């Protein structure tokens, strides 16, 4: 049974945070993609994707994470993943996403590692 995805956004001094909980899959990925244009991303800031509540991630979920990365980079911002659960982290390692995204144990750690860049 699919666990419905919940998506919540908030803004920190470093930039926007998207908190996801549930299954990040074919059914929920469009919701995440639709949230991207509404984010207040500016050069030098950072988008953090908090995956602490994600219970499953399929190829559509991976695709939307890459879309979020592309969106952040196009805005001149950085991106980081936070609180990636072990089963999801294993998938990310298998497909090489651990080489594409900075990963932090918590959103606070991602924010602490953020360094503003000249924009």
PDB file of C-alpha atoms in Angstrom, residues 32-97:
ATOM      1  CA  UNK A  32       7.096  17.886  -5.606  1.00  0.00           C
ATOM      2  CA  UNK A  33       7.933  19.112  -9.117  1.00  0.00           C
ATOM      3  CA  UNK A  34       4.980  21.536  -8.993  1.00  0.00           C
ATOM      4  CA  UNK A  35       6.289  23.043  -5.733  1.00  0.00           C
ATOM      5  CA  UNK A  36       9.684  23.974  -7.194  1.00  0.00           C
ATOM      6  CA  UNK A  37       8.746  27.140  -9.141  1.00  0.00           C
ATOM      7  CA  UNK A  38       7.118  28.656  -6.041  1.00  0.00           C
ATOM      8  CA  UNK A  39      10.294  28.480  -3.958  1.00  0.00           C
ATOM      9  CA  UNK A  40      12.153  31.649  -3.047  1.00  0.00           C
ATOM     10  CA  UNK A  41      15.509  30.565  -4.463  1.00  0.00           C
ATOM     11  CA  UNK A  42      18.124  33.226  -4.989  1.00  0.00           C
ATOM     12  CA  UNK A  43      21.778  33.121  -5.945  1.00  0.00           C
ATOM     13  CA  UNK A  44      23.985  32.065  -3.066  1.00  0.00           C
ATOM     14  CA  UNK A  45      21.200  30.421  -1.085  1.00  0.00           C
ATOM     15  CA  UNK A  46      20.542  26.719  -0.550  1.00  0.00           C
ATOM     16  CA  UNK A  47      17.564  24.442  -1.088  1.00  0.00           C
ATOM     17  CA  UNK A  48      17.401  21.640   1.471  1.00  0.00           C
ATOM     18  CA  UNK A  49      15.281  18.559   0.838  1.00  0.00           C
ATOM     19  CA  UNK A  50      14.449  16.972   4.188  1.00  0.00           C
ATOM     20  CA  UNK A  51      13.833  13.309   3.403  1.00  0.00           C
ATOM     21  CA  UNK A  52      13.583  12.143   7.018  1.00  0.00           C
ATOM     22  CA  UNK A  53       9.991  11.000   6.570  1.00  0.00           C
ATOM     23  CA  UNK A  54      10.393   9.361   3.154  1.00  0.00           C
ATOM     24  CA  UNK A  55       9.472   5.683   3.340  1.00  0.00           C
ATOM     25  CA  UNK A  56      10.082   4.747  -0.301  1.00  0.00           C
ATOM     26  CA  UNK A  57      11.687   6.307  -3.373  1.00  0.00           C
ATOM     27  CA  UNK A  58      11.403   4.938  -6.897  1.00  0.00           C
ATOM     28  CA  UNK A  59      12.883   6.148 -10.186  1.00  0.00           C
ATOM     29  CA  UNK A  60      10.261   8.910 -10.471  1.00  0.00           C
ATOM     30  CA  UNK A  61      11.312  10.143  -7.039  1.00  0.00           C
ATOM     31  CA  UNK A  62      14.955  10.134  -8.093  1.00  0.00           C
ATOM     32  CA  UNK A  63      14.026  12.049 -11.244  1.00  0.00           C
ATOM     33  CA  UNK A  64      12.229  14.763  -9.267  1.00  0.00           C
ATOM     34  CA  UNK A  65      15.212  15.109  -6.917  1.00  0.00           C
ATOM     35  CA  UNK A  66      17.421  15.706  -9.949  1.00  0.00           C
ATOM     36  CA  UNK A  67      14.832  18.208 -11.242  1.00  0.00           C
ATOM     37  CA  UNK A  68      15.044  20.014  -7.877  1.00  0.00           C
ATOM     38  CA  UNK A  69      18.826  20.087  -8.196  1.00  0.00           C
ATOM     39  CA  UNK A  70      18.600  21.505 -11.700  1.00  0.00           C
ATOM     40  CA  UNK A  71      16.072  24.103 -10.531  1.00  0.00           C
ATOM     41  CA  UNK A  72      18.332  25.196  -7.653  1.00  0.00           C
ATOM     42  CA  UNK A  73      21.424  25.387  -9.844  1.00  0.00           C
ATOM     43  CA  UNK A  74      19.554  27.375 -12.515  1.00  0.00           C
ATOM     44  CA  UNK A  75      18.683  29.898  -9.792  1.00  0.00           C
ATOM     45  CA  UNK A  76      22.340  30.122  -8.732  1.00  0.00           C
ATOM     46  CA  UNK A  77      21.569  28.306  -5.487  1.00  0.00           C
ATOM     47  CA  UNK A  78      22.977  25.175  -3.926  1.00  0.00           C
ATOM     48  CA  UNK A  79      21.110  22.064  -2.861  1.00  0.00           C
ATOM     49  CA  UNK A  80      21.513  19.506  -0.094  1.00  0.00           C
ATOM     50  CA  UNK A  81      19.673  16.438   1.139  1.00  0.00           C
ATOM     51  CA  UNK A  82      19.050  15.939   4.837  1.00  0.00           C
ATOM     52  CA  UNK A  83      17.991  13.049   7.071  1.00  0.00           C
ATOM     53  CA  UNK A  84      17.965  10.452   4.302  1.00  0.00           C
ATOM     54  CA  UNK A  85      16.616   7.188   5.794  1.00  0.00           C
ATOM     55  CA  UNK A  86      18.910   4.157   5.505  1.00  0.00           C
ATOM     56  CA  UNK A  87      16.826   2.220   2.925  1.00  0.00           C
ATOM     57  CA  UNK A  88      16.558   5.321   0.710  1.00  0.00           C
ATOM     58  CA  UNK A  89      20.247   6.114   1.236  1.00  0.00           C
ATOM     59  CA  UNK A  90      21.107   2.627  -0.002  1.00  0.00           C
ATOM     60  CA  UNK A  91      19.175   3.243  -3.230  1.00  0.00           C
ATOM     61  CA  UNK A  92      20.927   6.605  -3.653  1.00  0.00           C
ATOM     62  CA  UNK A  93      24.342   4.940  -3.261  1.00  0.00           C
ATOM     63  CA  UNK A  94      23.456   2.243  -5.795  1.00  0.00           C
ATOM     64  CA  UNK A  95      22.462   4.797  -8.458  1.00  0.00           C
ATOM     65  CA  UNK A  96      25.235   7.253  -7.582  1.00  0.00           C
ATOM     66  CA  UNK A  97      23.161  10.095  -6.145  1.00  0.00           C
TER      67      UNK A  97
END
